[in-house]
Coordinates of C-alpha atoms and ligand atoms in Angstrom, one line a residue:
X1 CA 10.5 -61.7 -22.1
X2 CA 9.2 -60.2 -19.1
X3 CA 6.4 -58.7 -18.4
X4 CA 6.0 -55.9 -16.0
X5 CA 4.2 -52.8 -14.8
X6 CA 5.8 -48.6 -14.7
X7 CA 4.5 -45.8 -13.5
X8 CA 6.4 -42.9 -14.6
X9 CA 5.2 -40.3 -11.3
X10 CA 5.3 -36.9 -10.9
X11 CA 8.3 -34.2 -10.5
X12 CA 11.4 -35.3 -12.3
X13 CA 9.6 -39.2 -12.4
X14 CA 8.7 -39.4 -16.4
X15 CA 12.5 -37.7 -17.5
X16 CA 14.2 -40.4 -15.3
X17 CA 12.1 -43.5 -16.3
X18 CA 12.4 -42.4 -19.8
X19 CA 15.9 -42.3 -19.3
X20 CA 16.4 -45.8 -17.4
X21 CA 14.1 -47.1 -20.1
X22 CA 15.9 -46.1 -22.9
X23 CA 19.4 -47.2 -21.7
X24 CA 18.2 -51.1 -20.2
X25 CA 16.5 -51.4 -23.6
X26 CA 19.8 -50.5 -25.2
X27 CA 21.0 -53.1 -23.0
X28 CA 19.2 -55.8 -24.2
X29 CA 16.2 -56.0 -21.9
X30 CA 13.9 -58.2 -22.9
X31 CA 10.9 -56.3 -21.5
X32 CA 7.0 -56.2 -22.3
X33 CA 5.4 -52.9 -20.6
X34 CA 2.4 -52.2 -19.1
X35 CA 2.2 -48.4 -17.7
X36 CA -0.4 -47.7 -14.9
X37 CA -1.1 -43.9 -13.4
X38 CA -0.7 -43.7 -9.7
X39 CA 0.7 -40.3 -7.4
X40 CA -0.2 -37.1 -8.2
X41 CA -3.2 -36.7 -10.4
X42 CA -4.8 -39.7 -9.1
X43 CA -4.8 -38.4 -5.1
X44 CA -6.0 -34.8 -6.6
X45 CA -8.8 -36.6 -8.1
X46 CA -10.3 -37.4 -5.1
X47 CA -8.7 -40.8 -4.7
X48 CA -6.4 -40.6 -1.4
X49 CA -5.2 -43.8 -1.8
X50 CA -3.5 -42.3 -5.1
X51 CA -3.8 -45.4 -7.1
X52 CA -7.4 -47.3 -8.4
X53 CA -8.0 -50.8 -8.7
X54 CA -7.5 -51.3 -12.5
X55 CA -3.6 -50.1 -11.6
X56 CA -3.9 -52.5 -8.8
X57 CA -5.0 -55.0 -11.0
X58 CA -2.5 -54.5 -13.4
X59 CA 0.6 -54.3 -10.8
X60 CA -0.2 -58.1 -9.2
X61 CA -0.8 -59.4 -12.6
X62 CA 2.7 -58.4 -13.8
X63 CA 4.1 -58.6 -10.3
X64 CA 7.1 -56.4 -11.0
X65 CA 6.6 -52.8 -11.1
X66 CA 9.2 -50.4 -11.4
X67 CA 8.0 -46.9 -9.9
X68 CA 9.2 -43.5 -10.2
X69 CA 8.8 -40.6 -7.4
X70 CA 5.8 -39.5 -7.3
X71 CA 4.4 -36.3 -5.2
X72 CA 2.1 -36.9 -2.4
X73 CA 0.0 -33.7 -2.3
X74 CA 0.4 -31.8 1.3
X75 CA -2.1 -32.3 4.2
X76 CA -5.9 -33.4 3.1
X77 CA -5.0 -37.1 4.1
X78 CA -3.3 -38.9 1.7
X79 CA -2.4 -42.2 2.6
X80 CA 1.2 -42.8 1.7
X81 CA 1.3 -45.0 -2.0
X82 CA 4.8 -46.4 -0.6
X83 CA 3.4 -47.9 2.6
X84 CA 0.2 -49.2 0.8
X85 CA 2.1 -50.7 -1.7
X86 CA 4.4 -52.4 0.8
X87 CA 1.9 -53.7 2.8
X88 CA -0.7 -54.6 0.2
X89 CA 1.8 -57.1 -2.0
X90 CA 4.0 -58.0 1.6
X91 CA 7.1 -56.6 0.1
X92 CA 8.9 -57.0 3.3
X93 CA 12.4 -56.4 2.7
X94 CA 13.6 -53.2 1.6
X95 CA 17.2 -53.4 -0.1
X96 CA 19.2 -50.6 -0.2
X97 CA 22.8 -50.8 -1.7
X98 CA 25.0 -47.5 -0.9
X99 CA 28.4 -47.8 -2.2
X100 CA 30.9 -45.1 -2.7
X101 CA 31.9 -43.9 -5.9
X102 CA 34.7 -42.4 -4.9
X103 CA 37.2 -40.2 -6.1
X104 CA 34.4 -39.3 -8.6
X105 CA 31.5 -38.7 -6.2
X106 CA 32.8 -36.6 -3.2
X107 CA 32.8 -38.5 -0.1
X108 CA 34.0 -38.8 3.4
X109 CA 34.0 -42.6 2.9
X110 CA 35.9 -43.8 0.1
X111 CA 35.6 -47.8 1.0
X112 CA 32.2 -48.0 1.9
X113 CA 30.2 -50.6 0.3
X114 CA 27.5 -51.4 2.5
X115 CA 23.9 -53.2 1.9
X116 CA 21.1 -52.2 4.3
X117 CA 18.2 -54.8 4.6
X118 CA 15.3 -53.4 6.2
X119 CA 12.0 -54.9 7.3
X120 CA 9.5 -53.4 5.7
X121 CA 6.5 -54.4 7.2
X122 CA 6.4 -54.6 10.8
X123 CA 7.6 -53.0 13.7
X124 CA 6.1 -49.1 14.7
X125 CA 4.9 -48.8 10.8
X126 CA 1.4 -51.3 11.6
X127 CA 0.1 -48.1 12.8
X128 CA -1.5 -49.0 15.7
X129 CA -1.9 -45.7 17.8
X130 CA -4.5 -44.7 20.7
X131 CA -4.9 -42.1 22.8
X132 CA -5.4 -43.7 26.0
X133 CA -5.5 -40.9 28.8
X134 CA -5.2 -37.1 28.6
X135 CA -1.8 -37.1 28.8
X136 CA -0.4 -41.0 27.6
X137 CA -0.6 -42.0 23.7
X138 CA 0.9 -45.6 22.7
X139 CA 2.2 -47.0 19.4
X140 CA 2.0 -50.9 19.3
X141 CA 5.4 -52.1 18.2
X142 CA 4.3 -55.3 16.6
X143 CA 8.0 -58.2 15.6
X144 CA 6.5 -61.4 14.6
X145 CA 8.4 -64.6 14.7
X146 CA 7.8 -65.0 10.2
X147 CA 8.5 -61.5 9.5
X148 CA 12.2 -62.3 11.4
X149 CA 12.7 -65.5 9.8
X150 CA 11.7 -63.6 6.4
X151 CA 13.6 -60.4 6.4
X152 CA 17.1 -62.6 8.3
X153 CA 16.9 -65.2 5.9
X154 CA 16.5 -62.6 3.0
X155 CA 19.8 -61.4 4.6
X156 CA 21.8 -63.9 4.4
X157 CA 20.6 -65.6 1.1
X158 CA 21.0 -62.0 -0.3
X159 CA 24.9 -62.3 1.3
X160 CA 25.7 -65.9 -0.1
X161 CA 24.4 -64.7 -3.4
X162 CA 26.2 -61.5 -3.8
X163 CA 29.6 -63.1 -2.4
X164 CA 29.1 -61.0 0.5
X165 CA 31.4 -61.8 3.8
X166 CA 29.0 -60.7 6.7
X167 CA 25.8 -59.9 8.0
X168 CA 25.4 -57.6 11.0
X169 CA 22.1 -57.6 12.6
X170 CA 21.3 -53.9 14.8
X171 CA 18.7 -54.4 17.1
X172 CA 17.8 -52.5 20.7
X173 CA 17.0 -56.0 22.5
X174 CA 19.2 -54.7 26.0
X175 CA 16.0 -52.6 26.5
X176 CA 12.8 -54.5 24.0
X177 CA 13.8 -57.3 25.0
X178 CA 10.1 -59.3 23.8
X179 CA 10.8 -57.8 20.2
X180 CA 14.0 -56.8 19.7
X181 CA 15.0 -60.0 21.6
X182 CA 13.0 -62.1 19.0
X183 CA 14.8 -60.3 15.9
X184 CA 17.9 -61.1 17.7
X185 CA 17.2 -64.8 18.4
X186 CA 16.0 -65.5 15.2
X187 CA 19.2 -63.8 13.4
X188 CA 21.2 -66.3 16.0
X189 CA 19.0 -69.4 14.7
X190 CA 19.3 -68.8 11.4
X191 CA 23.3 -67.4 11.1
X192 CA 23.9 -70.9 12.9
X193 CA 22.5 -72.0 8.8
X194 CA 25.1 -70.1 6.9
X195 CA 28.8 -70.7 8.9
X196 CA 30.5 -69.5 5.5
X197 CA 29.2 -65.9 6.1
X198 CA 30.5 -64.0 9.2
X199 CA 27.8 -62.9 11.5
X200 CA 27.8 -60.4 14.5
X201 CA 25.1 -58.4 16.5
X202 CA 25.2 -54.8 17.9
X203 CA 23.1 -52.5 19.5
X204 CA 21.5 -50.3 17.6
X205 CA 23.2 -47.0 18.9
X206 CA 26.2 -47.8 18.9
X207 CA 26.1 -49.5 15.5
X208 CA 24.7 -46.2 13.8
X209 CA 27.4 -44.3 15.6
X210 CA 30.0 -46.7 13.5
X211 CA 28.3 -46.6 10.5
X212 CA 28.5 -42.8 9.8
X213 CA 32.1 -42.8 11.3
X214 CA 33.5 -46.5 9.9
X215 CA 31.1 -47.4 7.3
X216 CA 34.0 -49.4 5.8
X217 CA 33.7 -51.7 8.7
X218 CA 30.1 -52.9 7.8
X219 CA 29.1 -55.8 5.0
X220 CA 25.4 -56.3 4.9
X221 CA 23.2 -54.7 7.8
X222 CA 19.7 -56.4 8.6
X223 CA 17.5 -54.6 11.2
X224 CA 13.9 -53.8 12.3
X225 CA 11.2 -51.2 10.3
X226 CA 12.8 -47.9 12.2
X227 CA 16.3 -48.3 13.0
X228 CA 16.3 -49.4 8.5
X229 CA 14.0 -46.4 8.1
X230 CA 16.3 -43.9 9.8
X231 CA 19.7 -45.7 9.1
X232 CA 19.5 -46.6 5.3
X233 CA 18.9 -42.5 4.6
X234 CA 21.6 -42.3 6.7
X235 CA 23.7 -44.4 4.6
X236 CA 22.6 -43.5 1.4
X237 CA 23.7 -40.1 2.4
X238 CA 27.1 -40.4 3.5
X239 CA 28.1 -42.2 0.5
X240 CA 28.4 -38.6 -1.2
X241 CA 24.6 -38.4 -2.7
X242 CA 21.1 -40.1 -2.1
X243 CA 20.3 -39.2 -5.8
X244 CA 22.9 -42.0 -6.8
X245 CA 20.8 -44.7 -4.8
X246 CA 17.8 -47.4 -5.2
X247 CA 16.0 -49.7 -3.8
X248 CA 14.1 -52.7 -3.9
X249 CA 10.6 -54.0 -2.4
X250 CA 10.8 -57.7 -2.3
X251 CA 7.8 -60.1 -1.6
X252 CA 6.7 -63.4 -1.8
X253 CA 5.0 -63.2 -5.2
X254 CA 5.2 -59.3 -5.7
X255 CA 8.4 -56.3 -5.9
X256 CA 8.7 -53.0 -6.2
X257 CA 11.8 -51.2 -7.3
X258 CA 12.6 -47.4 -7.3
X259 CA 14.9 -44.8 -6.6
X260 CA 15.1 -43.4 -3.0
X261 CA 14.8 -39.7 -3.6
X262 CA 11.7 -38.2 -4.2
X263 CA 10.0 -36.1 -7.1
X264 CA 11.8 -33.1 -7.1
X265 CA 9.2 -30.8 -8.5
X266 CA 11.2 -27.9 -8.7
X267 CA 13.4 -29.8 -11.1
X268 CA 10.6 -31.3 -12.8
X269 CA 10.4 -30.5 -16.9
X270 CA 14.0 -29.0 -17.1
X271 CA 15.7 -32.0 -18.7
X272 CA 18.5 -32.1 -15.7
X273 CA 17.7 -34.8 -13.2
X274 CA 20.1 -37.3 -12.2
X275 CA 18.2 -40.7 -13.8
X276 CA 20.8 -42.6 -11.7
X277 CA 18.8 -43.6 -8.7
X278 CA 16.0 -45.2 -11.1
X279 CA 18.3 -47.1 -13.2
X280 CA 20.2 -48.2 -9.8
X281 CA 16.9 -49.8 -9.0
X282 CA 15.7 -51.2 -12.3
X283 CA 19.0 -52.9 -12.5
X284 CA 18.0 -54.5 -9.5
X285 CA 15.0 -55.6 -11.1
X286 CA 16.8 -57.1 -14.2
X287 CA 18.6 -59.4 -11.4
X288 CA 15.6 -60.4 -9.9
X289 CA 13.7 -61.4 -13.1
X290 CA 16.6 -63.0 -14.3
X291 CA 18.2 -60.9 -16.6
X292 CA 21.4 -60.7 -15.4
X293 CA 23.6 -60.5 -17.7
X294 CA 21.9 -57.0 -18.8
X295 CA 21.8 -56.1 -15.2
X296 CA 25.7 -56.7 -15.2
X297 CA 26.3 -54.7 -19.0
X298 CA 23.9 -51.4 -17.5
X299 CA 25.6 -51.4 -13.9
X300 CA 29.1 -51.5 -15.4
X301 CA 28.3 -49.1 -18.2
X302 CA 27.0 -46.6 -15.6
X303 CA 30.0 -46.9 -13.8
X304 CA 32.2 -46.1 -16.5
X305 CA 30.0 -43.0 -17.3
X306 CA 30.6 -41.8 -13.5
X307 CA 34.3 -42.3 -13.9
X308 CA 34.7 -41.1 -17.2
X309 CA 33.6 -37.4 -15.2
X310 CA 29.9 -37.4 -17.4
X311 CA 28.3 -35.8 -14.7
X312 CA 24.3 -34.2 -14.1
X313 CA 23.9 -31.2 -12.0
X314 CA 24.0 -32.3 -8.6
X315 CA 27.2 -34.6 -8.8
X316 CA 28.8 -32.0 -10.6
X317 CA 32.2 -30.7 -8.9
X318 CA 34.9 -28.8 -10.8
X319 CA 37.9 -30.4 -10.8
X320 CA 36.6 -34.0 -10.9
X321 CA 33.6 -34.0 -13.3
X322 CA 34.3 -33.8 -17.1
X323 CA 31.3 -32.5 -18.5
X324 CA 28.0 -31.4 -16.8
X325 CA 25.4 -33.2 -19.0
X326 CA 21.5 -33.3 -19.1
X327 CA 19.3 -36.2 -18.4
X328 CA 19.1 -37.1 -21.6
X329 CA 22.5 -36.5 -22.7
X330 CA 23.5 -39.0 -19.5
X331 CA 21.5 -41.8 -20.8
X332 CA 23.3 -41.1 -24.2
X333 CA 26.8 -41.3 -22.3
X334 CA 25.7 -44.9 -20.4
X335 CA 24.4 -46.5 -23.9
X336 CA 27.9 -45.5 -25.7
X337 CA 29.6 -47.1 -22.8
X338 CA 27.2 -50.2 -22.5
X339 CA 29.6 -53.6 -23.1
X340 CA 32.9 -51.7 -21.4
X341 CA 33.9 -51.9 -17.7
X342 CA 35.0 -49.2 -15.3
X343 CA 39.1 -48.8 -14.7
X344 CA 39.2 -47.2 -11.2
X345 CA 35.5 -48.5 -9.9
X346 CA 34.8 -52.2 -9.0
X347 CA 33.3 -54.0 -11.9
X348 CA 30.4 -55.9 -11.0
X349 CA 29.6 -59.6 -11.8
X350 CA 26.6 -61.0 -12.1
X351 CA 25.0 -64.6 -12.6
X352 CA 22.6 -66.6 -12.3
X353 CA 23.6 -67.7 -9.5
X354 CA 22.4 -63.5 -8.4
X355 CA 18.6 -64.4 -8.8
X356 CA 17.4 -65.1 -5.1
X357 CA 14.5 -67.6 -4.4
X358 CA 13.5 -67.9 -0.7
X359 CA 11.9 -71.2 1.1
X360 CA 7.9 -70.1 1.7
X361 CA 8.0 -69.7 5.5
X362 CA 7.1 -72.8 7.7
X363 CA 4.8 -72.6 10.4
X364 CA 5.8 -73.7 13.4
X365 CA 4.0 -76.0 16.0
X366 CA 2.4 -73.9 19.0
X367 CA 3.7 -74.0 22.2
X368 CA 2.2 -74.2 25.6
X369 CA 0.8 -70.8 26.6
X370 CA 0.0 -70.3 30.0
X371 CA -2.5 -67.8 31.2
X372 CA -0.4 -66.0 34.2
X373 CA -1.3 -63.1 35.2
X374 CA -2.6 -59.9 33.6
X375 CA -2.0 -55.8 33.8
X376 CA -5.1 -53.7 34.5
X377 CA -4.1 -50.2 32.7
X378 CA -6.0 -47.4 34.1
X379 CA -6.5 -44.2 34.0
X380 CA -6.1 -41.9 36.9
X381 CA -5.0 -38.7 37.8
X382 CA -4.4 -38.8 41.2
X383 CA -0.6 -38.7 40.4
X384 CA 0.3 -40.8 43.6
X385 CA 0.7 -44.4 43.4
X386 CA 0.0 -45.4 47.1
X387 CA -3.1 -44.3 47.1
X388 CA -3.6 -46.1 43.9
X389 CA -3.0 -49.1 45.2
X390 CA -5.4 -48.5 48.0
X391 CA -7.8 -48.2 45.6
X392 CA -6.9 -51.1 43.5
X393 CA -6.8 -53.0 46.2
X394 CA -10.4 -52.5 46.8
X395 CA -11.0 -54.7 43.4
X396 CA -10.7 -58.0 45.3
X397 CA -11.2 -61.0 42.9
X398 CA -11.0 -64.3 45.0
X399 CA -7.3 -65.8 43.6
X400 CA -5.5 -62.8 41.9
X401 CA -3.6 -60.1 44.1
X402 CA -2.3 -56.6 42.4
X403 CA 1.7 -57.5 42.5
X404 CA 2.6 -54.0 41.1
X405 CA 2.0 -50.6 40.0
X406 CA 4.3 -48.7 37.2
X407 CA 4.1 -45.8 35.8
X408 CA 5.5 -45.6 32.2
X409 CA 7.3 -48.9 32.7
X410 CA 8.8 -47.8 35.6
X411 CA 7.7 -49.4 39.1
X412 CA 5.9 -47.0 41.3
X413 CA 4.5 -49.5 44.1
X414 CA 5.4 -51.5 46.1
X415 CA 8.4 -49.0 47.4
X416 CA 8.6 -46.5 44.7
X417 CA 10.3 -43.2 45.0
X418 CA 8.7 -39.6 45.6
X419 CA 11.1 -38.5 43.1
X420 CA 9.4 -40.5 39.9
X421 CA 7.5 -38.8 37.3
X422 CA 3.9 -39.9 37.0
X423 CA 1.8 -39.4 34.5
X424 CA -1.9 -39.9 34.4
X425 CA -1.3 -44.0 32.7
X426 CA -1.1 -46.5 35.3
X427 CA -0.4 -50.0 34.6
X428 CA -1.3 -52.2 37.4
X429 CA -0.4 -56.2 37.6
X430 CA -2.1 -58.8 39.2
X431 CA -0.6 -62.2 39.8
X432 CA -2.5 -64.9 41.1
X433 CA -2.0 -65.4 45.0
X434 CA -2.2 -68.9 45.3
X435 CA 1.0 -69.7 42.8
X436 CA -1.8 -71.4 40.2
X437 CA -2.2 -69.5 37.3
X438 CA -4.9 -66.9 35.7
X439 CA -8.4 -67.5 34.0
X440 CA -10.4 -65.5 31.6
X441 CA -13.2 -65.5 33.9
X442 CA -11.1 -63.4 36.9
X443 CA -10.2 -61.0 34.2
X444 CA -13.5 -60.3 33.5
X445 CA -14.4 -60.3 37.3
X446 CA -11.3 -57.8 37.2
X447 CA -12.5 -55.8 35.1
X448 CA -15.9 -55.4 36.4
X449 CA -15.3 -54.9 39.9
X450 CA -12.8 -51.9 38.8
X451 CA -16.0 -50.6 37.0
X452 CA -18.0 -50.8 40.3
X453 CA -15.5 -49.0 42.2
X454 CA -15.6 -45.8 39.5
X455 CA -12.4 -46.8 38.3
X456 CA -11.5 -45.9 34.6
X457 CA -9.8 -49.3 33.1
X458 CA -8.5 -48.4 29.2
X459 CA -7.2 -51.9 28.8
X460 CA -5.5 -55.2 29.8
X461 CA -2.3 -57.1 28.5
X462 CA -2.6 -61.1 29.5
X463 CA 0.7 -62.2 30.6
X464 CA 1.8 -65.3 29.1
X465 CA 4.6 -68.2 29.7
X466 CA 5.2 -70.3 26.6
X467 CA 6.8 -73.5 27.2
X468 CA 7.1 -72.6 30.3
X469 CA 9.3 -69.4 30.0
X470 CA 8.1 -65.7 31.3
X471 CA 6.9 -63.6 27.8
X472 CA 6.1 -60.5 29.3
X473 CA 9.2 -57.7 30.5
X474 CA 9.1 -57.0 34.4
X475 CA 8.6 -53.4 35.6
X476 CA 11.6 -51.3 35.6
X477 CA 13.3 -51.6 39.4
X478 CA 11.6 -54.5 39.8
Ligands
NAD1 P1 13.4 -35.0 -3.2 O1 14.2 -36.2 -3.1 O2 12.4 -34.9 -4.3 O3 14.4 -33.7 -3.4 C1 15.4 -33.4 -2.4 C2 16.5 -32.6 -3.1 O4 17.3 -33.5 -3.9 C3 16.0 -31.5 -4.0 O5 16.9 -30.4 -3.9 C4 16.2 -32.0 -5.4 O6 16.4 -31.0 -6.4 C5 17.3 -33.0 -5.3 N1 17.1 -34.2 -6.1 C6 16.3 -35.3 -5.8 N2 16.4 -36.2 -6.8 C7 17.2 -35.8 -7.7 C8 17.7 -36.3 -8.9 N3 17.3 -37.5 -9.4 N4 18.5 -35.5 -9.7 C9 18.9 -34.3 -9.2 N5 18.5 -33.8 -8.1 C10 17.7 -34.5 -7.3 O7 12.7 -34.7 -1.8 P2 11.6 -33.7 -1.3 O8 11.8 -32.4 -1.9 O9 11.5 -33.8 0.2 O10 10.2 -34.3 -1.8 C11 9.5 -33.9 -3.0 C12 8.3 -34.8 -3.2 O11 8.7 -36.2 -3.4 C13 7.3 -34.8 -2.1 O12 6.0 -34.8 -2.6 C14 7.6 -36.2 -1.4 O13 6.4 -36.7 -0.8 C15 7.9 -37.0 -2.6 N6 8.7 -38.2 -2.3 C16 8.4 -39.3 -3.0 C17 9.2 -40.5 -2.8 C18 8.8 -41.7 -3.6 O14 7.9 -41.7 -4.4 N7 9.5 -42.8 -3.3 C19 10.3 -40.5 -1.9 C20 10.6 -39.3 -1.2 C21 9.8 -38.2 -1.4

């Protein structure tokens, strides 16, 4: 027995968990329930978080909580409940399984079978945003050296569990080469642990590109918080429906498991939702607590029900479907079939062997960082970069010489061209003159002789070796 926590949401959210409720009992889940209130009604009563602490209480006591859609009420600042959750618990890997169902769900992939592993936590989504100059905002695109190690490793365990042939890896590292380089490393170090699974890298663009032409081609896809973000709608959606799809929130101690589609409201109380999404994810939430031997019954019950032509609304297609059937009446159709196997569709297997349990990350030991320079950003809007550099150059600090001005990454002095854009964001880099490196105290000296001179400093970025090798990216043209 089980214990874990629902919340039923808003829209179409209380038909389809009743629906997935009903049938994985039927199965044989051996569940205890605790039901908290979170979306809707708690954001509209003044709560933007849209869930309280007794839910929250509730949720990492039970530490498995499967959620429906709920509604996030428009403008008024309502934090997102997803991205809390996430983030709160440390769910960081997103799974999303998008398989074809073909002939009996129109698609224009009929082989694809494809598992998308997202980060969940890092990347763009910390949130990090300033405004920095009248016309210059940033985002601070945060890859940490754990959260690789966590989300690859999740990867490839998930792979070798699953009887799964190959993990890709899309990252952008030809350009982010700090970031996206270390999410590339890291998938190199730890593939090298796995030489039974195949293992390849591609650049993100490219790799999109083949997945919505040659999904077929793909096995299991790990990648950074955006490209997943973007890529596993993507996927979802050219498998012929996202209502057909769900996901899991895995963590440490804590997971979250849902359907990808939202709430529907203008479907909400008409008894016609697809529950399919929902009961995609709570099956895999019966393989993560174990139960996998119900997880296996449910998955290929509902795959018999898909082929058999029992059909809600929005899969419905004349010709193919048999019947168009209500929520309700679907859940009926997946409990009469529970204990047979699809013909046409794969059957699915699970095991024991299914339930994943991941090392606790290990720290490693630091390495030698070396102070080595730092970049002044300022604010200017004289638009021209020699006369910047004049101007800079006025901020003499005994040791430390300005090395190079760019503009939006892109180097401006020494030698730029007239022809570059420039914005009102300068970044400019001094090295130290003498070949030594960089202290603290010049920075500061830095920084307060710009003030003298009237100029408007917004921040500075210490450049670093570790070990002895550059961790900072040149200028562009450099
Ligand atoms: P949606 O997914 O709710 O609906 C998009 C379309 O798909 C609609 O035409 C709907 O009728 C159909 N649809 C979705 N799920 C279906 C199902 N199970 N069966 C049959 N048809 C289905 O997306 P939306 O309209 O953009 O968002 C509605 C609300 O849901 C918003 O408040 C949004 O914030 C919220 N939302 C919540 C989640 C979540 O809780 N995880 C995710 C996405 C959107």
């Amino acid at each position: 027995m089980t214990r874990i926590t629902i919340a039923k949401g808003d829209g179409i959210g209380p038909e389809i968990m009743e629906a997935t409720l009903e049938i994985i009992k039927a199965a044989g889940a051996q569940l205890e329930i605790d039901e908290v209130e979170v979306g809707e009604k708690v954001y509209l009563a003044g709560n933007t978080a849209g869930i309280d602490k007794s839910a929250w209480d509730i949720i990492r006591r039970n530490k498995v909580f499967l959620k429906a859609p709920i509604t996030t009420p428009q403008g008024g600042g309502y934090k997102s409940l997803n991205v809390t959750t996430r983030k709160f618990l440390g769910l960081y890997a997103n799974v999303r399984p998008c398989i074809s169902l073909h002939p009996f769900v129109k698609t224009k992939h009929p082989q694809m079978d494809i598992v998308i592993i997202r980060e969940n936590e890092e990347d763009l989504y910390a949130g990090i945003e300033h405004q920095q100059t009248d016309e210059v905002v940033q985002c601070l695109k945060l890859i940490s050296r754990p959260g690789c190690e966590k989300i690859v490793r999740y990867a490839f365990e998930y792979a070798k569990q699953y009887g799964r042939k190959k993990v890709t890896c899309f990252t952008k590292d030809n350009i982010m080469k700090q970031t996206d380089g270390l999410f590339h490393q890291v998938f190199d170090e730890i593939a090298r642990e796995y030489p039974d699974i195949e293992n390849e890298h591609w650049i993100i663009d490219i790799g999109a590109a083949k997945v919505a032409d040659t999904p077929e081609y793909f096995d299991v896809i790990v990648m950074p918080n955006l490209y997943g973000d973007v890529l596993s709608d993507v996927a979802a959606q050219i498998t012929g429906s996202v209502g057909l799809a769900g996901s899991a929130n895995i963590g440490e101690s804590c997971a979250m498991f849902e359907a990808i589609h939202g709430s529907a409201p203008r479907r909400a109380g008409q008894n016609v939702a697809n529950p399919s999404g929902l009961l995609q994810g709570a099956v895999m939430m019966l393989n993560h607590i174990g139960q996998t031997t119900v997880a296996e019954k449910v998955q290929n019950a509902w795959l018999k029900t898909i082929e058999d032509g029992i059909h809600t609304y929005d899969i419905y297609k004349e010709g193919v479907s048999k019947q168009c059937v209500t929520t309700t009446e679907f859940a009926q159709a997946v409990i009469a079939n529970l204990g047979q196997q699809p013909s046409t569709l794969k059957a699915v297997h699970y095991d024991q062997e299914t339930v994943l349990t991941l090392p606790k990350y290990q720290r490693k030991a630091a390495a030698k960082k070396e102070l080595v320079g730092v970049d002044l950003f300022v604010h200017w809007d004289g638009y021209k970069a020699d006369e910047l550099a004049e101007k800079i150059r006025q901020v003499s600090v005994p040791g430390v010489e300005l090395s190079m001005i760019t503009n939006r990454g892109i180097k401006v002095w020494p030698e730029g061209f007239e022809e570059t854009f420039c914005t009102d964001h300068w970044r400019c880099r001094f090295k130290p003159s003498n070949g030594a490196g960089v202290t603290k105290k010049q920075i500061i000296e830095l920084l307060e002789k710009a003030e003298m001179q009237g100029i408007d400093t917004i921040k500075t970025e210490n450049l670093y070796t570790f070990n002895g090798k550059q961790a900072y990216s040149l200028g562009q043209g450099q």
